[in-house]
Protein backbone atom coordinates (compact mmCIF):
# COMPACT_ATOMS: atom_id res chain seq x y z
CA UNK A 1 0.00 0.00 0.00
CA UNK A 2 2.77 2.45 0.93
CA UNK A 3 4.71 1.58 -2.23
CA UNK A 4 1.68 2.38 -4.38
CA UNK A 5 1.33 5.70 -2.55
CA UNK A 6 5.00 6.56 -3.17
CA UNK A 7 4.76 5.61 -6.84
CA UNK A 8 1.66 7.75 -7.23
CA UNK A 9 3.29 10.71 -5.46
CA UNK A 10 6.34 10.50 -7.74
CA UNK A 11 4.11 10.20 -10.80
CA UNK A 12 2.25 13.33 -9.68
CA UNK A 13 5.59 15.13 -9.18
CA UNK A 14 6.59 14.23 -12.73
CA UNK A 15 3.29 15.61 -14.04
CA UNK A 16 3.72 18.73 -11.89
CA UNK A 17 7.24 19.22 -13.28
CA UNK A 18 6.05 18.78 -16.86
CA UNK A 19 3.27 21.35 -16.47
CA UNK A 20 5.58 23.80 -14.68
CA UNK A 21 8.23 23.51 -17.40
CA UNK A 22 5.66 23.96 -20.17
CA UNK A 23 4.25 27.08 -18.52
CA UNK A 24 7.35 28.77 -17.07
CA UNK A 25 10.25 27.42 -19.14
CA UNK A 26 8.79 26.75 -22.59
CA UNK A 27 12.23 26.51 -24.24
CA UNK A 28 13.10 23.55 -21.97
CA UNK A 29 11.79 20.16 -23.00
CA UNK A 30 11.03 17.42 -20.51
CA UNK A 31 11.97 13.99 -21.83
CA UNK A 32 9.26 11.41 -21.04
CA UNK A 33 10.32 9.24 -18.12
CA UNK A 34 10.69 5.49 -18.30
CA UNK A 35 9.81 4.18 -14.86
CA UNK A 36 12.14 6.33 -12.78
CA UNK A 37 12.08 9.38 -10.53
CA UNK A 38 14.91 11.02 -12.46
CA UNK A 39 13.67 13.52 -15.02
CA UNK A 40 15.74 14.65 -18.00
CA UNK A 41 15.42 18.27 -19.08
CA UNK A 42 16.65 19.42 -22.49
CA UNK A 43 18.11 22.95 -22.32
CA UNK A 44 19.66 22.93 -25.81
CA UNK A 45 17.28 25.63 -27.08
CA UNK A 46 19.21 28.13 -24.95
CA UNK A 47 22.36 27.50 -26.98
CA UNK A 48 24.58 27.33 -23.89
CA UNK A 49 27.72 25.24 -23.69
CA UNK A 50 27.63 22.74 -20.82
CA UNK A 51 29.96 24.79 -18.61
CA UNK A 52 27.76 27.87 -19.01
CA UNK A 53 24.58 25.84 -18.44
CA UNK A 54 25.97 24.22 -15.30
CA UNK A 55 27.25 27.58 -14.05
CA UNK A 56 23.83 29.19 -14.54
CA UNK A 57 22.05 26.39 -12.69
CA UNK A 58 24.55 26.24 -9.82
CA UNK A 59 25.35 29.93 -9.36
CA UNK A 60 22.23 31.75 -10.52
CA UNK A 61 19.56 29.23 -9.54
CA UNK A 62 21.44 27.82 -6.54
CA UNK A 63 20.64 24.25 -7.58
CA UNK A 64 22.65 21.12 -8.23
CA UNK A 65 21.42 18.81 -10.98
CA UNK A 66 23.26 16.04 -12.81
CA UNK A 67 24.80 17.61 -15.90
CA UNK A 68 24.02 15.48 -18.91
CA UNK A 69 27.56 15.61 -20.23
CA UNK A 70 28.67 13.33 -17.40
CA UNK A 71 26.81 10.61 -19.32
CA UNK A 72 28.66 11.27 -22.57
CA UNK A 73 28.49 13.56 -25.58
CA UNK A 74 24.82 12.74 -26.24
CA UNK A 75 23.96 14.21 -22.82
CA UNK A 76 25.34 17.67 -23.59
CA UNK A 77 22.70 20.36 -23.09
CA UNK A 78 20.66 18.17 -20.77
CA UNK A 79 20.23 18.15 -17.00
CA UNK A 80 18.81 15.37 -14.85
CA UNK A 81 16.82 16.11 -11.71
CA UNK A 82 15.42 13.94 -8.94
CA UNK A 83 11.69 14.52 -8.39
CA UNK A 84 11.29 11.96 -5.58
CA UNK A 85 10.96 14.64 -2.93
CA UNK A 86 8.32 16.72 -1.17
CA UNK A 87 6.30 18.82 -3.58
CA UNK A 88 7.27 21.98 -1.68
CA UNK A 89 10.97 21.23 -2.28
CA UNK A 90 10.33 20.51 -5.96
CA UNK A 91 8.30 23.72 -6.32
CA UNK A 92 11.03 25.78 -4.72
CA UNK A 93 13.68 24.28 -7.03
CA UNK A 94 11.60 24.79 -10.16
CA UNK A 95 10.83 28.38 -9.22
CA UNK A 96 14.55 29.07 -8.72
CA UNK A 97 15.26 27.48 -12.09
CA UNK A 98 12.61 29.58 -13.83
CA UNK A 99 13.94 32.76 -12.24
CA UNK A 100 17.48 32.00 -13.43
CA UNK A 101 16.26 31.54 -17.01
CA UNK A 102 13.73 34.37 -17.17
CA UNK A 103 16.11 36.75 -18.97
CSV table of N, CA, C and O in Angstrom, one decimal:
chain,number,residue,atom,x,y,z
A,1,UNK,N,0.8,-1.2,0.0
A,1,UNK,CA,0.0,0.0,0.0
A,1,UNK,C,0.9,1.3,0.0
A,1,UNK,O,0.6,2.2,-0.7
A,2,UNK,N,1.9,1.3,0.9
A,2,UNK,CA,2.8,2.5,0.9
A,2,UNK,C,3.6,2.6,-0.4
A,2,UNK,O,3.8,3.7,-0.8
A,3,UNK,N,4.0,1.5,-1.0
A,3,UNK,CA,4.7,1.6,-2.2
A,3,UNK,C,3.9,2.2,-3.3
A,3,UNK,O,4.3,3.0,-4.1
A,4,UNK,N,2.6,1.8,-3.4
A,4,UNK,CA,1.7,2.4,-4.4
A,4,UNK,C,1.5,3.9,-4.1
A,4,UNK,O,1.5,4.7,-5.1
A,5,UNK,N,1.5,4.3,-2.9
A,5,UNK,CA,1.3,5.7,-2.6
A,5,UNK,C,2.6,6.5,-3.0
A,5,UNK,O,2.5,7.6,-3.5
A,6,UNK,N,3.7,5.9,-2.8
A,6,UNK,CA,5.0,6.6,-3.2
A,6,UNK,C,5.1,6.7,-4.7
A,6,UNK,O,5.4,7.7,-5.2
A,7,UNK,N,4.7,5.6,-5.4
A,7,UNK,CA,4.8,5.6,-6.8
A,7,UNK,C,3.8,6.7,-7.4
A,7,UNK,O,4.1,7.4,-8.3
A,8,UNK,N,2.6,6.8,-6.8
A,8,UNK,CA,1.7,7.7,-7.2
A,8,UNK,C,2.2,9.2,-7.0
A,8,UNK,O,2.0,10.1,-7.8
A,9,UNK,N,2.8,9.4,-5.8
A,9,UNK,CA,3.3,10.7,-5.5
A,9,UNK,C,4.4,11.1,-6.5
A,9,UNK,O,4.4,12.3,-6.9
A,10,UNK,N,5.3,10.2,-6.8
A,10,UNK,CA,6.3,10.5,-7.7
A,10,UNK,C,5.7,10.8,-9.1
A,10,UNK,O,6.2,11.7,-9.8
A,11,UNK,N,4.8,10.0,-9.5
A,11,UNK,CA,4.1,10.2,-10.8
A,11,UNK,C,3.5,11.6,-10.8
A,11,UNK,O,3.6,12.3,-11.9
A,12,UNK,N,2.8,12.0,-9.7
A,12,UNK,CA,2.2,13.3,-9.7
A,12,UNK,C,3.3,14.4,-9.7
A,12,UNK,O,3.1,15.5,-10.3
A,13,UNK,N,4.5,14.2,-9.1
A,13,UNK,CA,5.6,15.1,-9.2
A,13,UNK,C,6.1,15.3,-10.6
A,13,UNK,O,6.5,16.4,-11.0
A,14,UNK,N,6.2,14.2,-11.3
A,14,UNK,CA,6.6,14.2,-12.7
A,14,UNK,C,5.6,15.1,-13.5
A,14,UNK,O,6.0,15.9,-14.3
A,15,UNK,N,4.3,14.8,-13.3
A,15,UNK,CA,3.3,15.6,-14.0
A,15,UNK,C,3.4,17.1,-13.6
A,15,UNK,O,3.3,18.0,-14.5
A,16,UNK,N,3.6,17.4,-12.4
A,16,UNK,CA,3.7,18.7,-11.9
A,16,UNK,C,4.9,19.4,-12.6
A,16,UNK,O,4.8,20.5,-13.0
A,17,UNK,N,6.0,18.7,-12.6
A,17,UNK,CA,7.2,19.2,-13.3
A,17,UNK,C,7.0,19.5,-14.7
A,17,UNK,O,7.4,20.6,-15.3
A,18,UNK,N,6.3,18.6,-15.4
A,18,UNK,CA,6.0,18.8,-16.9
A,18,UNK,C,5.2,20.0,-17.1
A,18,UNK,O,5.5,20.9,-18.0
A,19,UNK,N,4.2,20.2,-16.3
A,19,UNK,CA,3.3,21.4,-16.5
A,19,UNK,C,4.0,22.6,-16.1
A,19,UNK,O,3.9,23.6,-16.9
A,20,UNK,N,4.8,22.6,-15.1
A,20,UNK,CA,5.6,23.8,-14.7
A,20,UNK,C,6.5,24.2,-15.8
A,20,UNK,O,6.6,25.4,-16.2
A,21,UNK,N,7.3,23.2,-16.3
A,21,UNK,CA,8.2,23.5,-17.4
A,21,UNK,C,7.5,24.1,-18.6
A,21,UNK,O,8.0,25.1,-19.2
A,22,UNK,N,6.4,23.5,-19.0
A,22,UNK,CA,5.7,24.0,-20.2
A,22,UNK,C,5.2,25.4,-20.0
A,22,UNK,O,5.2,26.2,-20.9
A,23,UNK,N,4.8,25.8,-18.8
A,23,UNK,CA,4.3,27.1,-18.5
A,23,UNK,C,5.3,28.1,-18.3
A,23,UNK,O,5.2,29.3,-18.8
A,24,UNK,N,6.4,27.8,-17.5
A,24,UNK,CA,7.3,28.8,-17.1
A,24,UNK,C,8.7,28.7,-17.8
A,24,UNK,O,9.4,29.7,-17.8
A,25,UNK,N,9.0,27.6,-18.4
A,25,UNK,CA,10.3,27.4,-19.1
A,25,UNK,C,10.0,26.7,-20.5
A,25,UNK,O,10.4,25.6,-20.7
A,26,UNK,N,9.2,27.4,-21.4
A,26,UNK,CA,8.8,26.7,-22.6
A,26,UNK,C,9.9,26.3,-23.5
A,26,UNK,O,9.7,25.5,-24.4
A,27,UNK,N,11.1,26.9,-23.4
A,27,UNK,CA,12.2,26.5,-24.2
A,27,UNK,C,12.9,25.2,-23.8
A,27,UNK,O,13.6,24.5,-24.5
A,28,UNK,N,12.6,24.8,-22.5
A,28,UNK,CA,13.1,23.6,-22.0
A,28,UNK,C,12.1,22.4,-22.3
A,28,UNK,O,10.9,22.6,-22.2
A,29,UNK,N,12.6,21.3,-22.7
A,29,UNK,CA,11.8,20.2,-23.0
A,29,UNK,C,12.0,19.1,-22.0
A,29,UNK,O,13.2,18.7,-21.7
A,30,UNK,N,10.9,18.5,-21.4
A,30,UNK,CA,11.0,17.4,-20.5
A,30,UNK,C,11.0,16.1,-21.3
A,30,UNK,O,10.1,16.0,-22.1
A,31,UNK,N,11.9,15.3,-21.1
A,31,UNK,CA,12.0,14.0,-21.8
A,31,UNK,C,11.1,13.0,-21.1
A,31,UNK,O,11.2,12.9,-19.8
A,32,UNK,N,10.1,12.4,-21.7
A,32,UNK,CA,9.3,11.4,-21.0
A,32,UNK,C,10.1,10.4,-20.2
A,32,UNK,O,11.0,9.8,-20.7
A,33,UNK,N,9.6,10.2,-19.0
A,33,UNK,CA,10.3,9.2,-18.1
A,33,UNK,C,10.0,7.8,-18.5
A,33,UNK,O,9.0,7.5,-19.1
A,34,UNK,N,10.9,6.9,-18.1
A,34,UNK,CA,10.7,5.5,-18.3
A,34,UNK,C,10.8,4.7,-17.0
A,34,UNK,O,11.8,4.0,-16.8
A,35,UNK,N,9.9,4.9,-16.1
A,35,UNK,CA,9.8,4.2,-14.9
A,35,UNK,C,10.8,4.6,-13.8
A,35,UNK,O,11.3,3.7,-13.1
A,36,UNK,N,11.2,5.9,-13.8
A,36,UNK,CA,12.1,6.3,-12.8
A,36,UNK,C,11.7,7.7,-12.2
A,36,UNK,O,10.8,8.3,-12.7
A,37,UNK,N,12.4,8.1,-11.2
A,37,UNK,CA,12.1,9.4,-10.5
A,37,UNK,C,13.1,10.4,-11.0
A,37,UNK,O,13.1,11.5,-10.4
A,38,UNK,N,13.9,10.1,-11.9
A,38,UNK,CA,14.9,11.0,-12.5
A,38,UNK,C,14.4,11.6,-13.8
A,38,UNK,O,14.1,10.8,-14.7
A,39,UNK,N,14.2,12.9,-13.8
A,39,UNK,CA,13.7,13.5,-15.0
A,39,UNK,C,14.8,14.2,-15.8
A,39,UNK,O,15.6,15.0,-15.2
A,40,UNK,N,14.8,14.0,-17.1
A,40,UNK,CA,15.7,14.6,-18.0
A,40,UNK,C,15.1,15.9,-18.6
A,40,UNK,O,14.0,15.9,-19.1
A,41,UNK,N,15.9,17.0,-18.5
A,41,UNK,CA,15.4,18.3,-19.1
A,41,UNK,C,16.4,18.7,-20.2
A,41,UNK,O,17.6,18.7,-20.0
A,42,UNK,N,15.9,19.0,-21.3
A,42,UNK,CA,16.7,19.4,-22.5
A,42,UNK,C,16.7,20.9,-22.6
A,42,UNK,O,15.7,21.6,-22.8
A,43,UNK,N,17.9,21.5,-22.3
A,43,UNK,CA,18.1,23.0,-22.3
A,43,UNK,C,18.8,23.4,-23.6
A,43,UNK,O,19.2,24.6,-23.7
A,44,UNK,N,18.9,22.6,-24.6
A,44,UNK,CA,19.7,22.9,-25.8
A,44,UNK,C,19.1,24.2,-26.5
A,44,UNK,O,19.9,24.9,-27.2
A,45,UNK,N,17.9,24.5,-26.4
A,45,UNK,CA,17.3,25.6,-27.1
A,45,UNK,C,17.9,26.9,-26.6
A,45,UNK,O,17.8,28.0,-27.3
A,46,UNK,N,18.6,26.9,-25.5
A,46,UNK,CA,19.2,28.1,-24.9
A,46,UNK,C,20.6,28.4,-25.6
A,46,UNK,O,21.1,29.4,-25.5
A,47,UNK,N,21.1,27.4,-26.3
A,47,UNK,CA,22.4,27.5,-27.0
A,47,UNK,C,23.6,27.7,-26.1
A,47,UNK,O,24.6,28.2,-26.5
A,48,UNK,N,23.5,27.2,-24.8
A,48,UNK,CA,24.6,27.3,-23.9
A,48,UNK,C,25.5,26.1,-23.9
A,48,UNK,O,25.0,25.0,-24.1
A,49,UNK,N,26.8,26.3,-23.9
A,49,UNK,CA,27.7,25.2,-23.7
A,49,UNK,C,27.5,24.6,-22.3
A,49,UNK,O,27.0,25.3,-21.4
A,50,UNK,N,27.9,23.4,-22.1
A,50,UNK,CA,27.6,22.7,-20.8
A,50,UNK,C,28.2,23.5,-19.6
A,50,UNK,O,27.5,23.6,-18.6
A,51,UNK,N,29.4,24.0,-19.7
A,51,UNK,CA,30.0,24.8,-18.6
A,51,UNK,C,29.1,26.0,-18.2
A,51,UNK,O,28.9,26.2,-17.1
A,52,UNK,N,28.6,26.7,-19.3
A,52,UNK,CA,27.8,27.9,-19.0
A,52,UNK,C,26.4,27.4,-18.4
A,52,UNK,O,25.9,28.1,-17.6
A,53,UNK,N,25.9,26.3,-18.9
A,53,UNK,CA,24.6,25.8,-18.4
A,53,UNK,C,24.7,25.4,-17.0
A,53,UNK,O,23.9,25.8,-16.1
A,54,UNK,N,25.7,24.7,-16.7
A,54,UNK,CA,26.0,24.2,-15.3
A,54,UNK,C,26.2,25.4,-14.4
A,54,UNK,O,25.7,25.5,-13.3
A,55,UNK,N,27.0,26.4,-14.8
A,55,UNK,CA,27.2,27.6,-14.1
A,55,UNK,C,26.0,28.3,-13.7
A,55,UNK,O,25.7,28.8,-12.6
A,56,UNK,N,25.1,28.5,-14.7
A,56,UNK,CA,23.8,29.2,-14.5
A,56,UNK,C,23.0,28.5,-13.5
A,56,UNK,O,22.4,29.1,-12.6
A,57,UNK,N,22.9,27.2,-13.6
A,57,UNK,CA,22.1,26.4,-12.7
A,57,UNK,C,22.6,26.4,-11.3
A,57,UNK,O,21.9,26.6,-10.3
A,58,UNK,N,23.9,26.3,-11.2
A,58,UNK,CA,24.6,26.2,-9.8
A,58,UNK,C,24.6,27.6,-9.2
A,58,UNK,O,24.2,27.8,-8.1
A,59,UNK,N,25.1,28.6,-10.0
A,59,UNK,CA,25.4,29.9,-9.4
A,59,UNK,C,24.2,30.9,-9.4
A,59,UNK,O,24.0,31.7,-8.5
A,60,UNK,N,23.4,30.8,-10.5
A,60,UNK,CA,22.2,31.7,-10.5
A,60,UNK,C,21.0,31.1,-9.9
A,60,UNK,O,20.3,31.8,-9.2
A,61,UNK,N,20.7,29.9,-10.1
A,61,UNK,CA,19.6,29.2,-9.5
A,61,UNK,C,19.8,28.7,-8.1
A,61,UNK,O,18.9,28.5,-7.4
A,62,UNK,N,21.1,28.4,-7.8
A,62,UNK,CA,21.4,27.8,-6.5
A,62,UNK,C,21.0,26.4,-6.4
A,62,UNK,O,20.6,25.9,-5.3
A,63,UNK,N,21.1,25.6,-7.5
A,63,UNK,CA,20.6,24.3,-7.6
A,63,UNK,C,21.8,23.4,-8.0
A,63,UNK,O,22.8,23.8,-8.6
A,64,UNK,N,21.7,22.1,-7.8
A,64,UNK,CA,22.7,21.1,-8.2
A,64,UNK,C,21.9,20.0,-8.9
A,64,UNK,O,21.3,19.2,-8.2
A,65,UNK,N,22.0,19.9,-10.2
A,65,UNK,CA,21.4,18.8,-11.0
A,65,UNK,C,22.6,18.0,-11.5
A,65,UNK,O,23.7,18.3,-11.4
A,66,UNK,N,22.2,16.8,-12.1
A,66,UNK,CA,23.3,16.0,-12.8
A,66,UNK,C,23.4,16.6,-14.2
A,66,UNK,O,22.4,16.5,-15.0
A,67,UNK,N,24.6,17.1,-14.5
A,67,UNK,CA,24.8,17.6,-15.9
A,67,UNK,C,24.8,16.4,-16.9
A,67,UNK,O,25.5,15.4,-16.6
A,68,UNK,N,24.1,16.6,-18.0
A,68,UNK,CA,24.0,15.5,-18.9
A,68,UNK,C,25.3,15.0,-19.5
A,68,UNK,O,25.5,13.9,-19.9
A,69,UNK,N,26.3,16.0,-19.6
A,69,UNK,CA,27.6,15.6,-20.2
A,69,UNK,C,28.3,14.5,-19.4
A,69,UNK,O,29.2,13.9,-20.0
A,70,UNK,N,28.0,14.4,-18.2
A,70,UNK,CA,28.7,13.3,-17.4
A,70,UNK,C,28.3,11.9,-17.9
A,70,UNK,O,28.9,10.9,-17.6
A,71,UNK,N,27.3,11.9,-18.7
A,71,UNK,CA,26.8,10.6,-19.3
A,71,UNK,C,27.3,10.4,-20.8
A,71,UNK,O,26.9,9.5,-21.5
A,72,UNK,N,28.1,11.4,-21.2
A,72,UNK,CA,28.7,11.3,-22.6
A,72,UNK,C,28.2,12.4,-23.4
A,72,UNK,O,27.4,13.3,-23.0
A,73,UNK,N,28.7,12.5,-24.6
A,73,UNK,CA,28.5,13.6,-25.6
A,73,UNK,C,27.0,13.7,-25.9
A,73,UNK,O,26.5,14.9,-26.0
A,74,UNK,N,26.3,12.6,-25.9
A,74,UNK,CA,24.8,12.7,-26.2
A,74,UNK,C,24.1,13.4,-25.1
A,74,UNK,O,22.9,13.9,-25.4
A,75,UNK,N,24.6,13.6,-23.9
A,75,UNK,CA,24.0,14.2,-22.8
A,75,UNK,C,24.2,15.7,-22.8
A,75,UNK,O,23.6,16.4,-21.9
A,76,UNK,N,25.0,16.2,-23.6
A,76,UNK,CA,25.3,17.7,-23.6
A,76,UNK,C,24.1,18.5,-23.8
A,76,UNK,O,23.3,18.2,-24.7
A,77,UNK,N,23.9,19.5,-23.0
A,77,UNK,CA,22.7,20.4,-23.1
A,77,UNK,C,21.5,19.9,-22.3
A,77,UNK,O,20.5,20.5,-22.2
A,78,UNK,N,21.7,18.7,-21.6
A,78,UNK,CA,20.7,18.2,-20.8
A,78,UNK,C,21.1,18.3,-19.3
A,78,UNK,O,22.2,18.3,-19.0
A,79,UNK,N,20.0,18.2,-18.4
A,79,UNK,CA,20.2,18.2,-17.0
A,79,UNK,C,19.3,17.1,-16.5
A,79,UNK,O,18.2,16.9,-17.0
A,80,UNK,N,19.7,16.4,-15.4
A,80,UNK,CA,18.8,15.4,-14.8
A,80,UNK,C,18.5,15.8,-13.4
A,80,UNK,O,19.4,16.1,-12.6
A,81,UNK,N,17.2,15.7,-13.1
A,81,UNK,CA,16.8,16.1,-11.7
A,81,UNK,C,16.0,15.0,-11.1
A,81,UNK,O,15.4,14.2,-11.7
A,82,UNK,N,16.1,14.9,-9.8
A,82,UNK,CA,15.4,13.9,-8.9
A,82,UNK,C,14.1,14.6,-8.5
A,82,UNK,O,14.1,15.6,-7.8
A,83,UNK,N,13.0,14.0,-8.8
A,83,UNK,CA,11.7,14.5,-8.4
A,83,UNK,C,11.0,13.7,-7.3
A,83,UNK,O,9.9,13.9,-6.9
A,84,UNK,N,11.8,12.8,-6.7
A,84,UNK,CA,11.3,12.0,-5.6
A,84,UNK,C,11.5,12.7,-4.3
A,84,UNK,O,12.4,12.3,-3.5
A,85,UNK,N,10.8,13.8,-4.1
A,85,UNK,CA,11.0,14.6,-2.9
A,85,UNK,C,9.6,15.3,-2.6
A,85,UNK,O,8.6,15.1,-3.4
A,86,UNK,N,9.6,16.0,-1.5
A,86,UNK,CA,8.3,16.7,-1.2
A,86,UNK,C,8.0,17.7,-2.3
A,86,UNK,O,8.9,18.4,-2.8
A,87,UNK,N,6.7,17.9,-2.5
A,87,UNK,CA,6.3,18.8,-3.6
A,87,UNK,C,6.8,20.2,-3.3
A,87,UNK,O,7.2,21.0,-4.2
A,88,UNK,N,6.8,20.6,-2.0
A,88,UNK,CA,7.3,22.0,-1.7
A,88,UNK,C,8.7,22.2,-2.1
A,88,UNK,O,9.1,23.3,-2.5
A,89,UNK,N,9.6,21.2,-1.9
A,89,UNK,CA,11.0,21.2,-2.3
A,89,UNK,C,11.1,21.3,-3.8
A,89,UNK,O,11.9,22.1,-4.3
A,90,UNK,N,10.3,20.5,-4.5
A,90,UNK,CA,10.3,20.5,-6.0
A,90,UNK,C,9.9,21.9,-6.5
A,90,UNK,O,10.5,22.4,-7.4
A,91,UNK,N,8.8,22.4,-5.9
A,91,UNK,CA,8.3,23.7,-6.3
A,91,UNK,C,9.4,24.8,-6.1
A,91,UNK,O,9.6,25.6,-7.0
A,92,UNK,N,10.0,24.8,-5.0
A,92,UNK,CA,11.0,25.8,-4.7
A,92,UNK,C,12.2,25.7,-5.7
A,92,UNK,O,12.6,26.7,-6.3
A,93,UNK,N,12.6,24.5,-6.1
A,93,UNK,CA,13.7,24.3,-7.0
A,93,UNK,C,13.3,24.7,-8.4
A,93,UNK,O,14.0,25.4,-9.1
A,94,UNK,N,12.1,24.4,-8.8
A,94,UNK,CA,11.6,24.8,-10.2
A,94,UNK,C,11.4,26.3,-10.3
A,94,UNK,O,11.7,26.9,-11.3
A,95,UNK,N,11.0,26.9,-9.2
A,95,UNK,CA,10.8,28.4,-9.2
A,95,UNK,C,12.2,29.1,-9.3
A,95,UNK,O,12.4,30.0,-10.0
A,96,UNK,N,13.2,28.5,-8.6
A,96,UNK,CA,14.6,29.1,-8.7
A,96,UNK,C,15.1,28.9,-10.1
A,96,UNK,O,15.7,29.8,-10.7
A,97,UNK,N,14.8,27.8,-10.7
A,97,UNK,CA,15.3,27.5,-12.1
A,97,UNK,C,14.6,28.5,-13.1
A,97,UNK,O,15.3,29.0,-13.9
A,98,UNK,N,13.3,28.7,-12.9
A,98,UNK,CA,12.6,29.6,-13.8
A,98,UNK,C,13.1,31.0,-13.7
A,98,UNK,O,13.3,31.7,-14.7
A,99,UNK,N,13.4,31.4,-12.5
A,99,UNK,CA,13.9,32.8,-12.2
A,99,UNK,C,15.3,32.9,-12.9
A,99,UNK,O,15.6,34.0,-13.5
A,100,UNK,N,16.2,31.9,-12.8
A,100,UNK,CA,17.5,32.0,-13.4
A,100,UNK,C,17.4,32.1,-15.0
A,100,UNK,O,18.3,32.7,-15.6
A,101,UNK,N,16.4,31.6,-15.5
A,101,UNK,CA,16.3,31.5,-17.0
A,101,UNK,C,15.2,32.5,-17.5
A,101,UNK,O,14.9,32.5,-18.7
A,102,UNK,N,14.8,33.4,-16.7
A,102,UNK,CA,13.7,34.4,-17.2
A,102,UNK,C,14.3,35.5,-18.1
A,102,UNK,O,13.5,36.1,-18.7
A,103,UNK,N,15.6,35.7,-18.1
A,103,UNK,CA,16.1,36.7,-19.0
A,103,UNK,C,16.1,36.4,-20.4
A,103,UNK,O,16.2,35.6,-21.1
